[in-house]
mmCIF file of C-alpha atoms and ligand atoms in Angstrom:
data_model
loop_
_atom_site.group_PDB
_atom_site.id
_atom_site.type_symbol
_atom_site.label_atom_id
_atom_site.label_comp_id
_atom_site.label_asym_id
_atom_site.label_seq_id
_atom_site.Cartn_x
_atom_site.Cartn_y
_atom_site.Cartn_z
ATOM 1 C CA MET A 1423 -46.438 -38.068 -36.001
ATOM 2 C CA PRO A 1424 -48.176 -39.537 -32.750
ATOM 3 C CA LEU A 1425 -48.986 -37.146 -29.508
ATOM 4 C CA GLY A 1426 -45.478 -37.720 -27.233
ATOM 5 C CA SER A 1427 -46.597 -37.823 -23.741
ATOM 6 C CA GLY A 1428 -44.871 -34.391 -22.800
ATOM 7 C CA GLU A 1429 -46.502 -32.564 -25.245
ATOM 8 C CA THR A 1430 -49.118 -30.476 -24.364
ATOM 9 C CA VAL A 1431 -52.254 -30.201 -26.592
ATOM 10 C CA ALA A 1432 -53.397 -26.836 -26.135
ATOM 11 C CA VAL A 1433 -56.869 -25.251 -27.461
ATOM 12 C CA THR A 1434 -57.503 -22.026 -29.029
ATOM 13 C CA GLY A 1435 -59.894 -20.056 -31.604
ATOM 14 C CA MET A 1436 -62.550 -17.141 -30.154
ATOM 15 C CA MET A 1437 -64.504 -16.067 -27.266
ATOM 16 C CA GLY A 1438 -67.747 -18.975 -27.184
ATOM 17 C CA ALA A 1439 -65.707 -21.042 -29.478
ATOM 18 C CA GLY A 1440 -65.846 -23.271 -26.516
ATOM 19 C CA LYS A 1441 -62.308 -24.017 -25.601
ATOM 20 C CA SER A 1442 -62.533 -24.441 -21.856
ATOM 21 C CA THR A 1443 -65.622 -26.798 -22.250
ATOM 22 C CA VAL A 1444 -64.114 -29.215 -24.790
ATOM 23 C CA ALA A 1445 -60.635 -28.857 -23.238
ATOM 24 C CA ARG A 1446 -62.650 -30.416 -19.963
ATOM 25 C CA ALA A 1447 -63.640 -33.224 -22.601
ATOM 26 C CA LEU A 1448 -60.057 -33.758 -24.260
ATOM 27 C CA GLY A 1449 -58.547 -33.877 -21.034
ATOM 28 C CA ARG A 1450 -61.003 -36.576 -19.774
ATOM 29 C CA LEU A 1451 -60.665 -38.162 -23.268
ATOM 30 C CA LEU A 1452 -56.551 -38.606 -22.481
ATOM 31 C CA GLY A 1453 -56.665 -39.162 -19.487
ATOM 32 C CA ARG A 1454 -54.747 -35.736 -18.920
ATOM 33 C CA PRO A 1455 -54.730 -32.857 -16.591
ATOM 34 C CA VAL A 1456 -56.335 -29.567 -18.045
ATOM 35 C CA VAL A 1457 -54.540 -26.363 -17.123
ATOM 36 C CA SER A 1458 -57.191 -23.755 -17.849
ATOM 37 C CA LEU A 1459 -55.538 -20.409 -18.233
ATOM 38 C CA ASP A 1460 -57.684 -17.329 -17.381
ATOM 39 C CA ALA A 1461 -58.086 -19.213 -14.285
ATOM 40 C CA GLU A 1462 -54.440 -19.696 -13.328
ATOM 41 C CA ILE A 1463 -54.259 -15.432 -14.220
ATOM 42 C CA ALA A 1464 -57.518 -15.196 -11.783
ATOM 43 C CA ALA A 1465 -55.806 -16.965 -8.692
ATOM 44 C CA ARG A 1466 -52.343 -15.635 -9.498
ATOM 45 C CA ALA A 1467 -53.574 -11.971 -10.071
ATOM 46 C CA GLY A 1468 -56.264 -12.433 -7.021
ATOM 47 C CA LYS A 1469 -59.502 -10.943 -9.030
ATOM 48 C CA SER A 1470 -60.945 -11.326 -11.772
ATOM 49 C CA ILE A 1471 -60.438 -11.341 -15.672
ATOM 50 C CA PRO A 1472 -63.345 -8.208 -16.107
ATOM 51 C CA ALA A 1473 -61.405 -6.626 -12.860
ATOM 52 C CA ILE A 1474 -57.644 -7.206 -14.111
ATOM 53 C CA PHE A 1475 -59.031 -5.241 -17.909
ATOM 54 C CA ALA A 1476 -60.674 -2.560 -15.729
ATOM 55 C CA GLU A 1477 -58.046 -1.916 -13.007
ATOM 56 C CA ASP A 1478 -54.970 -2.973 -14.818
ATOM 57 C CA GLY A 1479 -55.294 -3.076 -18.288
ATOM 58 C CA GLU A 1480 -55.104 -5.285 -21.338
ATOM 59 C CA PRO A 1481 -51.401 -5.113 -21.646
ATOM 60 C CA ALA A 1482 -50.961 -6.090 -17.557
ATOM 61 C CA PHE A 1483 -53.127 -9.162 -18.528
ATOM 62 C CA ARG A 1484 -50.987 -10.232 -21.568
ATOM 63 C CA ALA A 1485 -48.173 -10.043 -18.995
ATOM 64 C CA LEU A 1486 -50.341 -12.508 -16.775
ATOM 65 C CA GLU A 1487 -50.713 -14.729 -19.689
ATOM 66 C CA ARG A 1488 -47.468 -15.394 -20.978
ATOM 67 C CA HIS A 1489 -46.361 -16.274 -17.236
ATOM 68 C CA ALA A 1490 -49.337 -18.288 -17.455
ATOM 69 C CA VAL A 1491 -47.968 -20.010 -20.574
ATOM 70 C CA SER A 1492 -44.584 -20.099 -19.155
ATOM 71 C CA ALA A 1493 -45.711 -22.109 -16.201
ATOM 72 C CA VAL A 1494 -47.706 -24.753 -17.994
ATOM 73 C CA PRO A 1495 -46.711 -28.411 -16.752
ATOM 74 C CA PRO A 1496 -45.603 -30.802 -19.755
ATOM 75 C CA GLY A 1497 -48.302 -32.823 -21.196
ATOM 76 C CA ALA A 1498 -51.122 -30.966 -19.907
ATOM 77 C CA VAL A 1499 -54.204 -29.843 -22.011
ATOM 78 C CA VAL A 1500 -54.591 -26.146 -22.128
ATOM 79 C CA ASP A 1501 -57.504 -23.742 -21.982
ATOM 80 C CA LEU A 1502 -56.553 -21.215 -23.566
ATOM 81 C CA GLY A 1503 -58.250 -17.465 -23.639
ATOM 82 C CA GLY A 1504 -58.819 -16.416 -26.985
ATOM 83 C CA GLY A 1505 -55.852 -13.899 -27.357
ATOM 84 C CA ALA A 1506 -53.376 -16.029 -25.947
ATOM 85 C CA PHE A 1507 -52.038 -17.413 -28.747
ATOM 86 C CA CYS A 1508 -52.774 -14.319 -30.855
ATOM 87 C CA ASP A 1509 -49.534 -13.113 -28.472
ATOM 88 C CA PRO A 1510 -46.760 -13.952 -30.408
ATOM 89 C CA ALA A 1511 -43.845 -14.408 -26.825
ATOM 90 C CA SER A 1512 -47.226 -17.212 -26.147
ATOM 91 C CA ALA A 1513 -47.552 -18.117 -29.235
ATOM 92 C CA ALA A 1514 -43.860 -18.925 -29.789
ATOM 93 C CA ARG A 1515 -44.345 -21.347 -26.759
ATOM 94 C CA LEU A 1516 -47.189 -23.019 -27.226
ATOM 95 C CA LEU A 1517 -45.926 -24.423 -30.327
ATOM 96 C CA ALA A 1518 -42.901 -25.243 -29.306
ATOM 97 C CA MET A 1519 -44.220 -27.431 -25.930
ATOM 98 C CA GLY A 1520 -46.853 -30.064 -28.128
ATOM 99 C CA ARG A 1521 -50.018 -29.318 -30.268
ATOM 100 C CA VAL A 1522 -52.329 -26.285 -30.614
ATOM 101 C CA VAL A 1523 -55.948 -26.807 -32.130
ATOM 102 C CA PHE A 1524 -58.390 -24.255 -33.528
ATOM 103 C CA LEU A 1525 -61.776 -24.565 -32.431
ATOM 104 C CA ASP A 1526 -63.395 -22.295 -35.755
ATOM 105 C CA VAL A 1527 -66.439 -20.548 -34.437
ATOM 106 C CA SER A 1528 -69.443 -19.278 -36.947
ATOM 107 C CA PRO A 1529 -70.082 -16.082 -35.771
ATOM 108 C CA ALA A 1530 -73.622 -16.746 -35.052
ATOM 109 C CA GLU A 1531 -72.871 -19.802 -33.072
ATOM 110 C CA ALA A 1532 -70.618 -17.688 -30.703
ATOM 111 C CA ALA A 1533 -73.035 -15.036 -30.359
ATOM 112 C CA ARG A 1534 -75.652 -17.391 -29.316
ATOM 113 C CA ARG A 1535 -72.957 -18.885 -26.574
ATOM 114 C CA ILE A 1536 -71.544 -15.694 -25.198
ATOM 115 C CA GLY A 1537 -74.656 -13.322 -25.326
ATOM 116 C CA ALA A 1538 -74.335 -10.563 -23.626
ATOM 117 C CA GLY A 1539 -70.412 -10.935 -22.855
ATOM 118 C CA ASP A 1540 -70.817 -10.992 -19.023
ATOM 119 C CA GLY A 1541 -67.082 -12.063 -17.981
ATOM 120 C CA ARG A 1542 -65.519 -11.630 -21.369
ATOM 121 C CA PRO A 1543 -64.361 -7.841 -21.415
ATOM 122 C CA LEU A 1544 -63.473 -8.194 -25.172
ATOM 123 C CA ALA A 1545 -66.735 -9.302 -26.215
ATOM 124 C CA ALA A 1546 -67.913 -6.058 -28.104
ATOM 125 C CA THR A 1547 -65.107 -5.996 -30.559
ATOM 126 C CA TRP A 1548 -65.709 -9.892 -31.750
ATOM 127 C CA GLU A 1549 -66.078 -9.810 -34.929
ATOM 128 C CA ALA A 1550 -63.471 -7.039 -35.736
ATOM 129 C CA LEU A 1551 -60.773 -9.708 -33.310
ATOM 130 C CA LEU A 1552 -61.539 -12.248 -35.683
ATOM 131 C CA ALA A 1553 -60.495 -10.411 -38.058
ATOM 132 C CA ARG A 1554 -57.259 -9.702 -37.072
ATOM 133 C CA ARG A 1555 -56.446 -13.048 -35.220
ATOM 134 C CA LEU A 1556 -57.958 -15.536 -38.287
ATOM 135 C CA PRO A 1557 -54.414 -15.258 -39.462
ATOM 136 C CA LEU A 1558 -52.837 -16.356 -36.799
ATOM 137 C CA TYR A 1559 -55.407 -18.820 -35.647
ATOM 138 C CA ARG A 1560 -54.455 -20.806 -38.428
ATOM 139 C CA ARG A 1561 -50.626 -21.209 -37.840
ATOM 140 C CA ALA A 1562 -52.485 -23.723 -35.458
ATOM 141 C CA HIS A 1563 -51.281 -27.361 -36.123
ATOM 142 C CA LEU A 1564 -55.322 -28.659 -36.383
ATOM 143 C CA THR A 1565 -58.910 -26.507 -36.555
ATOM 144 C CA ILE A 1566 -62.028 -28.121 -35.893
ATOM 145 C CA ARG A 1567 -65.274 -26.453 -37.166
ATOM 146 C CA VAL A 1568 -67.591 -26.459 -34.328
ATOM 147 C CA ASP A 1569 -71.045 -25.502 -35.231
ATOM 148 C CA GLY A 1570 -72.939 -28.530 -34.860
ATOM 149 C CA LEU A 1571 -71.282 -30.598 -33.018
ATOM 150 C CA ALA A 1572 -71.439 -31.651 -28.931
ATOM 151 C CA PRO A 1573 -67.985 -31.147 -26.783
ATOM 152 C CA ASP A 1574 -67.215 -34.877 -26.604
ATOM 153 C CA ALA A 1575 -67.784 -34.997 -30.503
ATOM 154 C CA ILE A 1576 -65.161 -32.475 -30.836
ATOM 155 C CA ALA A 1577 -62.616 -33.911 -28.144
ATOM 156 C CA ARG A 1578 -62.810 -37.596 -30.122
ATOM 157 C CA ARG A 1579 -62.003 -35.607 -33.862
ATOM 158 C CA ILE A 1580 -59.046 -33.858 -31.841
ATOM 159 C CA VAL A 1581 -57.529 -37.354 -30.735
ATOM 160 C CA GLU A 1582 -58.616 -38.940 -34.135
ATOM 161 C CA ALA A 1583 -56.609 -36.215 -35.518
ATOM 162 C CA LEU A 1584 -53.445 -35.920 -33.397
HETATM 163 N N1 LIG B 965 -70.233 -27.382 -28.876
HETATM 164 C C1 LIG B 965 -70.762 -26.796 -27.596
HETATM 165 N N2 LIG B 965 -71.544 -26.984 -28.404
HETATM 166 C C2 LIG B 965 -72.792 -26.503 -27.614
HETATM 167 N N3 LIG B 965 -72.282 -25.162 -26.443
HETATM 168 C C3 LIG B 965 -71.124 -25.230 -26.456
HETATM 169 C C4 LIG B 965 -69.857 -25.733 -26.852
HETATM 170 N N4 LIG B 965 -68.969 -25.727 -26.726
HETATM 171 C C5 LIG B 965 -69.774 -24.883 -25.666
HETATM 172 N N5 LIG B 965 -70.740 -24.648 -25.261
HETATM 173 C C6 LIG B 965 -71.241 -23.709 -24.710
HETATM 174 O O1 LIG B 965 -70.793 -22.082 -24.719
HETATM 175 C C7 LIG B 965 -70.245 -21.732 -23.999
HETATM 176 C C8 LIG B 965 -69.057 -21.001 -24.130
HETATM 177 O O2 LIG B 965 -68.365 -22.155 -24.000
HETATM 178 P P1 LIG B 965 -66.509 -21.581 -23.637
HETATM 179 O O3 LIG B 965 -65.883 -23.708 -23.569
HETATM 180 O O4 LIG B 965 -66.960 -21.122 -22.007
HETATM 181 O O5 LIG B 965 -66.050 -21.054 -24.764
HETATM 182 P P2 LIG B 965 -65.029 -20.593 -24.577
HETATM 183 O O6 LIG B 965 -63.634 -20.734 -23.475
HETATM 184 O O7 LIG B 965 -64.088 -20.613 -26.175
HETATM 185 O O8 LIG B 965 -64.883 -18.983 -24.235
HETATM 186 C C9 LIG B 965 -70.496 -22.186 -23.165
HETATM 187 O O9 LIG B 965 -72.153 -22.055 -21.903
HETATM 188 C C10 LIG B 965 -71.044 -23.676 -23.107
HETATM 189 O O10 LIG B 965 -71.335 -24.272 -22.468
HETATM 190 O O1 LIG B 966 -60.477 -13.495 -26.311
HETATM 191 C C1 LIG B 966 -59.788 -13.257 -25.630
HETATM 192 O O2 LIG B 966 -58.931 -12.023 -25.358
HETATM 193 C C2 LIG B 966 -60.124 -12.827 -24.374
HETATM 194 C C3 LIG B 966 -60.971 -14.303 -23.779
HETATM 195 C C4 LIG B 966 -61.259 -14.665 -22.762
HETATM 196 O O3 LIG B 966 -61.378 -15.992 -22.649
HETATM 197 P P1 LIG B 966 -62.737 -16.680 -23.116
HETATM 198 O O4 LIG B 966 -61.964 -17.146 -25.025
HETATM 199 O O5 LIG B 966 -62.268 -18.342 -22.808
HETATM 200 O O6 LIG B 966 -63.758 -16.568 -23.012
HETATM 201 C C5 LIG B 966 -60.023 -14.651 -21.750
HETATM 202 O O7 LIG B 966 -59.222 -14.634 -21.770
HETATM 203 C C6 LIG B 966 -59.843 -12.941 -21.617
HETATM 204 O O8 LIG B 966 -61.664 -12.160 -21.225
HETATM 205 C C7 LIG B 966 -59.533 -12.581 -23.086
HETATM 206 MG MG1 LIG B 967 -62.641 -19.967 -21.668
#
């Protein structure tokens, strides 16, 4: 079924999969606004993502994330953080609001991209998180293997497949 104008397109996948980059390209291609969940969370908390994790803990971060998901406007392209689609309440809402696209990146490519993991408090547990999250990411409507593809090419593939 073609994408409805009120349906959101949410981009999920592991840290370093290129969600934030591809969401921006997709927003340009579709002419739709892009909502970055992490930016919304940081703005609401008045501090950075690492500061939220360090000072308030992951459960507090996930609660802010659920709130940010509930505030996404119809029709937006949504740049999710890597764990957002793995929270049951956020996932149910995202699936009800529109389409979800899983960007599937190899561990080696993600490691090249995120380096030491600065700004990503959970980067050190990347492999263990992938093992836990993969069955959850598989609930997405569409999966794109991103290794070797430029962001614009990924965005075009998403639009063709939606
Ligand atoms: N398709 C791509 N090919 C090469 N590098 C990419 C691609 N997508 C993103 N990157 C780079 O990888 C890094 C992580 O991208 P980002 O969009 O922040 O990922 P995520 O939001 O999934 O963690 C950035 O430096 C970005 O420029
Ligand atoms: O995987 C995760 O749980 C997280 C991913 C991050 O976003 P990116 O996937 O854009 O790095 C950010 O939401 C936070 O550090 C938690
Ligand atoms: Mg991101």
